[in-house]
GROMACS .gro file of C-alpha atoms in nm:
model
  304
    1MET     CA    1  -1.969  -3.438  -1.203
    2THR     CA    2  -2.166  -3.293  -1.494
    3LEU     CA    3  -2.124  -2.919  -1.532
    4LYS     CA    4  -2.420  -2.703  -1.618
    5GLY     CA    5  -2.389  -2.555  -1.964
    6CYS     CA    6  -2.529  -2.564  -2.315
    7THR     CA    7  -2.431  -2.665  -2.666
    8HIS     CA    8  -2.453  -2.312  -2.810
    9LEU     CA    9  -2.767  -2.352  -3.014
   10GLU     CA   10  -2.854  -2.070  -3.251
   11GLY     CA   11  -2.926  -1.751  -3.059
   12CYS     CA   12  -2.777  -1.871  -2.731
   13HIS     CA   13  -2.494  -1.653  -2.588
   14THR     CA   14  -2.471  -1.469  -2.921
   15GLY     CA   15  -2.635  -1.138  -2.834
   16ASP     CA   16  -2.948  -1.220  -3.032
   17LEU     CA   17  -3.162  -1.250  -2.719
   18PRO     CA   18  -3.228  -0.937  -2.509
   19VAL     CA   19  -3.011  -0.894  -2.202
   20LEU     CA   20  -3.140  -0.558  -2.077
   21ALA     CA   21  -3.241  -0.501  -1.714
   22SER     CA   22  -3.068  -0.811  -1.579
   23ALA     CA   23  -2.777  -0.671  -1.373
   24THR     CA   24  -2.748  -0.809  -1.020
   25VAL     CA   25  -2.975  -0.600  -0.799
   26GLY     CA   26  -2.798  -0.675  -0.469
   27ALA     CA   27  -2.449  -0.568  -0.577
   28ARG     CA   28  -2.412  -0.218  -0.431
   29PHE     CA   29  -2.081  -0.268  -0.250
   30TRP     CA   30  -1.805  -0.499  -0.370
   31LEU     CA   31  -1.519  -0.693  -0.213
   32LEU     CA   32  -1.276  -0.850  -0.461
   33ILE     CA   33  -1.033  -1.104  -0.314
   34GLU     CA   34  -0.744  -1.239  -0.518
   35HIS     CA   35  -0.737  -1.618  -0.497
   36THR     CA   36  -0.590  -1.828  -0.776
   37GLY     CA   37  -0.829  -2.119  -0.725
   38PRO     CA   38  -0.969  -2.370  -0.770
   39TRP     CA   39  -1.320  -2.236  -0.715
   40ALA     CA   40  -1.606  -2.458  -0.600
   41SER     CA   41  -1.962  -2.392  -0.717
   42GLN     CA   42  -2.036  -2.190  -0.402
   43LEU     CA   43  -1.784  -1.957  -0.238
   44GLU     CA   44  -1.846  -2.108   0.104
   45ASP     CA   45  -1.743  -2.449  -0.034
   46CYS     CA   46  -1.412  -2.329  -0.182
   47ARG     CA   47  -1.088  -2.443  -0.024
   48LEU     CA   48  -0.981  -2.100   0.092
   49PRO     CA   49  -0.746  -1.984   0.367
   50ASP     CA   50  -0.931  -1.918   0.691
   51ASP     CA   51  -0.866  -1.544   0.656
   52VAL     CA   52  -1.037  -1.539   0.317
   53HIS     CA   53  -1.335  -1.741   0.441
   54THR     CA   54  -1.372  -1.491   0.725
   55LEU     CA   55  -1.364  -1.198   0.482
   56VAL     CA   56  -1.627  -1.362   0.259
   57LYS     CA   57  -1.857  -1.424   0.556
   58ARG     CA   58  -1.815  -1.072   0.697
   59ALA     CA   59  -1.886  -0.921   0.357
   60THR     CA   60  -2.197  -1.134   0.306
   61ASP     CA   61  -2.332  -1.047   0.650
   62LEU     CA   62  -2.291  -0.675   0.574
   63GLY     CA   63  -2.454  -0.692   0.229
   64VAL     CA   64  -2.123  -0.653   0.045
   65ARG     CA   65  -2.088  -0.871  -0.265
   66PRO     CA   66  -1.774  -1.088  -0.237
   67GLN     CA   67  -1.597  -1.200  -0.554
   68LEU     CA   68  -1.289  -1.416  -0.597
   69ILE     CA   69  -1.058  -1.284  -0.868
   70ARG     CA   70  -0.745  -1.406  -1.046
   71ARG     CA   71  -0.533  -1.288  -1.336
   72PRO     CA   72  -0.601  -1.441  -1.678
   73GLY     CA   73  -0.342  -1.692  -1.792
   74ARG     CA   74  -0.049  -1.772  -1.565
   75ARG     CA   75  -0.119  -1.686  -1.205
   76LYS     CA   76   0.114  -1.587  -0.926
   77PRO     CA   77  -0.045  -1.541  -0.583
   78PRO     CA   78   0.052  -1.242  -0.365
   79GLU     CA   79   0.378  -1.300  -0.177
   80SER     CA   80   0.219  -1.208   0.155
   81GLY     CA   81  -0.114  -1.094   0.288
   82VAL     CA   82  -0.445  -1.087   0.100
   83HIS     CA   83  -0.483  -0.865  -0.204
   84VAL     CA   84  -0.826  -0.699  -0.199
   85MET     CA   85  -1.022  -0.435  -0.384
   86VAL     CA   86  -1.337  -0.266  -0.259
   87ALA     CA   87  -1.589  -0.056  -0.449
   88ASP     CA   88  -1.900   0.150  -0.387
   89SER     CA   89  -2.110   0.137  -0.706
   90THR     CA   90  -2.404   0.349  -0.595
   91ALA     CA   91  -2.226   0.648  -0.443
   92ALA     CA   92  -2.283   0.986  -0.606
   93GLU     CA   93  -1.928   0.941  -0.735
   94PRO     CA   94  -1.861   0.563  -0.744
   95TRP     CA   95  -1.512   0.470  -0.629
   96LEU     CA   96  -1.269   0.180  -0.623
   97ALA     CA   97  -0.985   0.122  -0.376
   98GLU     CA   98  -0.714  -0.141  -0.338
   99GLY     CA   99  -0.488  -0.280  -0.069
  100VAL     CA  100  -0.305  -0.579   0.079
  101VAL     CA  101  -0.423  -0.678   0.426
  102ALA     CA  102  -0.256  -0.909   0.675
  103GLY     CA  103  -0.587  -1.051   0.797
  104PRO     CA  104  -0.964  -1.009   0.779
  105HIS     CA  105  -0.980  -0.763   1.068
  106ASP     CA  106  -0.740  -0.527   0.891
  107LEU     CA  107  -1.010  -0.445   0.633
  108ASP     CA  108  -1.283  -0.214   0.765
  109LEU     CA  109  -1.591  -0.332   0.577
  110ASP     CA  110  -1.814  -0.122   0.802
  111ALA     CA  111  -1.645   0.183   0.654
  112LEU     CA  112  -1.716   0.051   0.305
  113VAL     CA  113  -2.092   0.021   0.363
  114ALA     CA  114  -2.085   0.371   0.514
  115GLY     CA  115  -1.940   0.495   0.185
  116VAL     CA  116  -1.592   0.557   0.325
  117VAL     CA  117  -1.264   0.421   0.186
  118PRO     CA  118  -1.116   0.175   0.441
  119GLU     CA  119  -0.789   0.297   0.593
  120SER     CA  120  -0.602  -0.011   0.466
  121CYS     CA  121  -0.687   0.074   0.102
  122ILE     CA  122  -0.603   0.355  -0.135
  123LEU     CA  123  -0.822   0.495  -0.413
  124VAL     CA  124  -0.736   0.393  -0.767
  125SER     CA  125  -0.824   0.602  -1.070
  126GLU     CA  126  -0.835   0.330  -1.335
  127PRO     CA  127  -1.141   0.105  -1.374
  128VAL     CA  128  -1.140  -0.272  -1.325
  129PHE     CA  129  -1.299  -0.522  -1.563
  130LEU     CA  130  -1.427  -0.856  -1.436
  131VAL     CA  131  -1.501  -1.150  -1.666
  132CYS     CA  132  -1.688  -1.442  -1.512
  133THR     CA  133  -1.499  -1.768  -1.573
  134HIS     CA  134  -1.660  -1.972  -1.295
  135ALA     CA  135  -1.675  -2.316  -1.458
  136LYS     CA  136  -1.812  -2.495  -1.152
  137ARG     CA  137  -2.121  -2.272  -1.170
  138ASN     CA  138  -2.168  -2.301  -1.545
  139ALA     CA  139  -1.942  -2.451  -1.810
  140CYS     CA  140  -2.036  -2.175  -2.056
  141CYS     CA  141  -1.884  -1.912  -1.826
  142ALA     CA  142  -1.545  -2.078  -1.864
  143ARG     CA  143  -1.582  -2.190  -2.226
  144ILE     CA  144  -1.668  -1.840  -2.346
  145GLY     CA  145  -1.531  -1.630  -2.061
  146LEU     CA  146  -1.174  -1.761  -2.051
  147PRO     CA  147  -1.075  -1.663  -2.407
  148LEU     CA  148  -1.256  -1.332  -2.364
  149ALA     CA  149  -1.068  -1.252  -2.042
  150ARG     CA  150  -0.734  -1.337  -2.202
  151SER     CA  151  -0.796  -1.127  -2.513
  152LEU     CA  152  -0.917  -0.831  -2.304
  153ALA     CA  153  -0.610  -0.863  -2.079
  154GLU     CA  154  -0.385  -0.831  -2.383
  155VAL     CA  155  -0.531  -0.485  -2.441
  156MET     CA  156  -0.550  -0.381  -2.073
  157PRO     CA  157  -0.313  -0.618  -1.892
  158ASP     CA  158  -0.332  -0.457  -1.547
  159ARG     CA  159  -0.708  -0.396  -1.531
  160VAL     CA  160  -0.867  -0.730  -1.625
  161TRP     CA  161  -0.950  -1.015  -1.387
  162GLU     CA  162  -1.123  -1.348  -1.409
  163THR     CA  163  -1.391  -1.365  -1.142
  164SER     CA  164  -1.630  -1.601  -0.970
  165HIS     CA  165  -2.005  -1.603  -1.040
  166VAL     CA  166  -2.148  -1.253  -1.099
  167GLY     CA  167  -2.509  -1.355  -1.162
  168GLY     CA  168  -2.679  -1.451  -1.488
  169ASP     CA  169  -2.512  -1.764  -1.627
  170ARG     CA  170  -2.760  -1.753  -1.915
  171TYR     CA  171  -2.592  -1.430  -2.029
  172ALA     CA  172  -2.237  -1.571  -2.052
  173ALA     CA  173  -1.989  -1.436  -2.125
  174ASN     CA  174  -2.045  -1.170  -1.860
  175LEU     CA  175  -1.839  -0.853  -1.820
  176VAL     CA  176  -1.863  -0.621  -1.517
  177CYS     CA  177  -1.712  -0.271  -1.519
  178LEU     CA  178  -1.618  -0.129  -1.179
  179PRO     CA  179  -1.656   0.096  -0.990
  180HIS     CA  180  -1.995   0.176  -1.149
  181GLY     CA  181  -2.110  -0.187  -1.157
  182LEU     CA  182  -2.205  -0.187  -1.524
  183TYR     CA  183  -2.300  -0.532  -1.652
  184TYR     CA  184  -2.268  -0.661  -2.008
  185GLY     CA  185  -2.376  -1.005  -2.127
  186SER     CA  186  -2.346  -1.244  -2.423
  187MET     CA  187  -2.014  -1.078  -2.498
  188SER     CA  188  -1.788  -1.151  -2.790
  189GLN     CA  189  -1.424  -1.051  -2.769
  190ALA     CA  190  -1.480  -0.752  -2.999
  191ALA     CA  191  -1.788  -0.641  -2.803
  192ALA     CA  192  -1.598  -0.664  -2.473
  193ILE     CA  193  -1.311  -0.448  -2.600
  194ALA     CA  194  -1.560  -0.191  -2.733
  195ALA     CA  195  -1.751  -0.182  -2.402
  196ALA     CA  196  -1.430  -0.146  -2.200
  197ASP     CA  197  -1.302   0.134  -2.422
  198ALA     CA  198  -1.635   0.314  -2.393
  199TYR     CA  199  -1.633   0.284  -2.013
  200ARG     CA  200  -1.283   0.425  -1.990
  201SER     CA  201  -1.421   0.724  -2.183
  202GLY     CA  202  -1.715   0.759  -1.944
  203GLU     CA  203  -1.975   0.608  -2.176
  204ILE     CA  204  -2.202   0.305  -2.214
  205ILE     CA  205  -2.265   0.095  -2.523
  206LEU     CA  206  -2.629  -0.020  -2.528
  207ASP     CA  207  -2.559  -0.330  -2.735
  208ARG     CA  208  -2.546  -0.623  -2.487
  209PHE     CA  209  -2.575  -0.387  -2.188
  210ARG     CA  210  -2.742  -0.569  -1.900
  211GLY     CA  211  -2.776  -0.266  -1.675
  212ARG     CA  212  -2.625  -0.115  -1.365
  213ALA     CA  213  -2.593  -0.328  -1.051
  214GLY     CA  214  -2.769  -0.223  -0.732
  215ILE     CA  215  -3.078  -0.087  -0.912
  216PRO     CA  216  -3.413  -0.277  -0.930
  217GLU     CA  217  -3.460  -0.444  -1.268
  218PRO     CA  218  -3.765  -0.240  -1.378
  219LEU     CA  219  -3.568   0.079  -1.317
  220GLN     CA  220  -3.274  -0.059  -1.514
  221ALA     CA  221  -3.523  -0.111  -1.798
  222ALA     CA  222  -3.659   0.244  -1.766
  223GLU     CA  223  -3.308   0.388  -1.787
  224HIS     CA  224  -3.231   0.166  -2.086
  225PHE     CA  225  -3.536   0.283  -2.283
  226VAL     CA  226  -3.457   0.650  -2.214
  227ARG     CA  227  -3.101   0.598  -2.336
  228ALA     CA  228  -3.228   0.422  -2.649
  229HIS     CA  229  -3.476   0.705  -2.712
  230THR     CA  230  -3.240   0.997  -2.652
  231GLY     CA  231  -2.904   0.855  -2.751
  232GLU     CA  232  -2.761   0.966  -2.414
  233LEU     CA  233  -2.468   0.731  -2.347
  234SER     CA  234  -2.268   0.904  -2.075
  235VAL     CA  235  -2.248   0.685  -1.764
  236GLY     CA  236  -2.416   0.940  -1.540
  237GLY     CA  237  -2.638   1.097  -1.805
  238VAL     CA  238  -2.957   0.905  -1.716
  239ALA     CA  239  -3.103   0.840  -1.371
  240VAL     CA  240  -3.437   0.743  -1.219
  241GLU     CA  241  -3.572   1.019  -0.992
  242SER     CA  242  -3.878   0.835  -0.856
  243SER     CA  243  -4.093   0.530  -0.930
  244ARG     CA  244  -4.399   0.335  -0.824
  245SER     CA  245  -4.528  -0.012  -0.906
  246ASP     CA  246  -4.880  -0.141  -0.961
  247GLY     CA  247  -4.865  -0.519  -0.988
  248ASP     CA  248  -4.620  -0.605  -1.264
  249THR     CA  249  -4.628  -0.255  -1.411
  250THR     CA  250  -4.369   0.003  -1.304
  251GLU     CA  251  -4.393   0.376  -1.368
  252ALA     CA  252  -4.068   0.570  -1.338
  253PHE     CA  253  -3.972   0.933  -1.379
  254VAL     CA  254  -3.632   0.946  -1.540
  255ARG     CA  255  -3.388   1.230  -1.595
  256GLY     CA  256  -3.213   1.211  -1.927
  257SER     CA  257  -2.967   1.492  -1.993
  258ASP     CA  258  -3.176   1.811  -1.960
  259VAL     CA  259  -3.518   1.646  -2.011
  260ARG     CA  260  -3.742   1.437  -1.784
  261PHE     CA  261  -3.944   1.139  -1.902
  262ARG     CA  262  -4.231   0.931  -1.769
  263VAL     CA  263  -4.155   0.567  -1.848
  264VAL     CA  264  -4.385   0.268  -1.798
  265VAL     CA  265  -4.244  -0.086  -1.830
  266GLU     CA  266  -4.374  -0.440  -1.786
  267PRO     CA  267  -4.190  -0.773  -1.761
  268MET     CA  268  -4.216  -1.031  -2.036
  269THR     CA  269  -4.085  -1.386  -2.066
  270LEU     CA  270  -3.905  -1.531  -2.367
  271THR     CA  271  -3.820  -1.893  -2.437
  272THR     CA  272  -3.449  -1.955  -2.498
  273PRO     CA  273  -3.303  -2.200  -2.752
  274CYS     CA  274  -3.075  -2.346  -2.484
  275GLY     CA  275  -3.347  -2.557  -2.328
  276THR     CA  276  -3.277  -2.657  -1.969
  277ALA     CA  277  -2.899  -2.633  -1.999
  278CYS     CA  278  -2.856  -2.264  -1.908
  279ALA     CA  279  -3.219  -2.154  -1.884
  280ASP     CA  280  -3.559  -2.245  -2.026
  281THR     CA  281  -3.665  -1.882  -2.033
  282ILE     CA  282  -3.539  -1.533  -1.969
  283THR     CA  283  -3.731  -1.242  -1.821
  284THR     CA  284  -3.693  -0.910  -1.995
  285TYR     CA  285  -3.898  -0.591  -2.012
  286ARG     CA  286  -4.112  -0.421  -2.272
  287LEU     CA  287  -4.178  -0.051  -2.303
  288VAL     CA  288  -4.543   0.042  -2.242
  289ALA     CA  289  -4.511   0.420  -2.253
  290LEU     CA  290  -4.242   0.687  -2.276
  291ASP     CA  291  -4.359   1.047  -2.242
  292ARG     CA  292  -4.144   1.355  -2.259
  293LEU     CA  293  -4.209   1.592  -1.968
  294THR     CA  294  -4.080   1.938  -1.882
  295PRO     CA  295  -3.708   2.009  -1.909
  296VAL     CA  296  -3.500   1.960  -1.599
  297ARG     CA  297  -3.472   2.292  -1.419
  298TYR     CA  298  -3.155   2.375  -1.230
  299ALA     CA  299  -3.133   2.639  -0.962
  300THR     CA  300  -2.979   2.965  -1.078
  301PRO     CA  301  -2.689   3.078  -0.854
  302ALA     CA  302  -2.755   3.398  -0.667
  303LEU     CA  303  -2.573   3.704  -0.798
  304THR     CA  304  -2.313   3.857  -0.570
   0.00000   0.00000   0.00000
């Protein structure tokens, strides 16, 4: 079997090509399942215990993104039960919870999609970092992702996991920061450590930042351009308030710190140097207009 991948031509997987506005749109809720492998190209084709297959199917049916995870380096499976983590990336206050369940029906995924922590899990305060190393999907994810995951785990040994396909092989190596669902692509080891450190401090680094999962790509682009314009890097410091599309053009009204902006973006296609190995082209976005509007006005508390 020939694995999809590339020969690392100049500009490919190096951060030279734009990665903005490419985070996985459908990933609003997450289910991470520890399974040491091996991983087939598609999750449904993996040789998994029946309980894990059932969890993957239930999650998919409910619109929860399932991911297989394993520790970098030597791997020791859980002694009993199934180790899981769940996350809500688009809540007002995104959260992450963890637990060990005896079977698939011991994990209340309906609660997750309702924004409630399942009873079998407990909230965790530390973030989790996922590095895609899914070789059967794309050889580059393993070739670049494996050493990145191992080096990141040396710095944060309890918070880093290898994971199955997260979307965007052409952007390998991919890093996902949970619970907020922040995506980074074309990561070097130094860039990954910097991004993880920034996230632990509540900030984003724009270099190699793909966007935030669960948000339409044009709105990811609008947020990106406001951050680049204002220098606002706090995770929650920029947010789209409303938007409308006219053909390929999207107009968004974005809050950035204490100022609102009108942002207009359009998609554009770039040819990659990788040829057909990872992707012939990538779709990114260009800024058409960015207008500063009135400051954000907050209600003044009534005097007592």
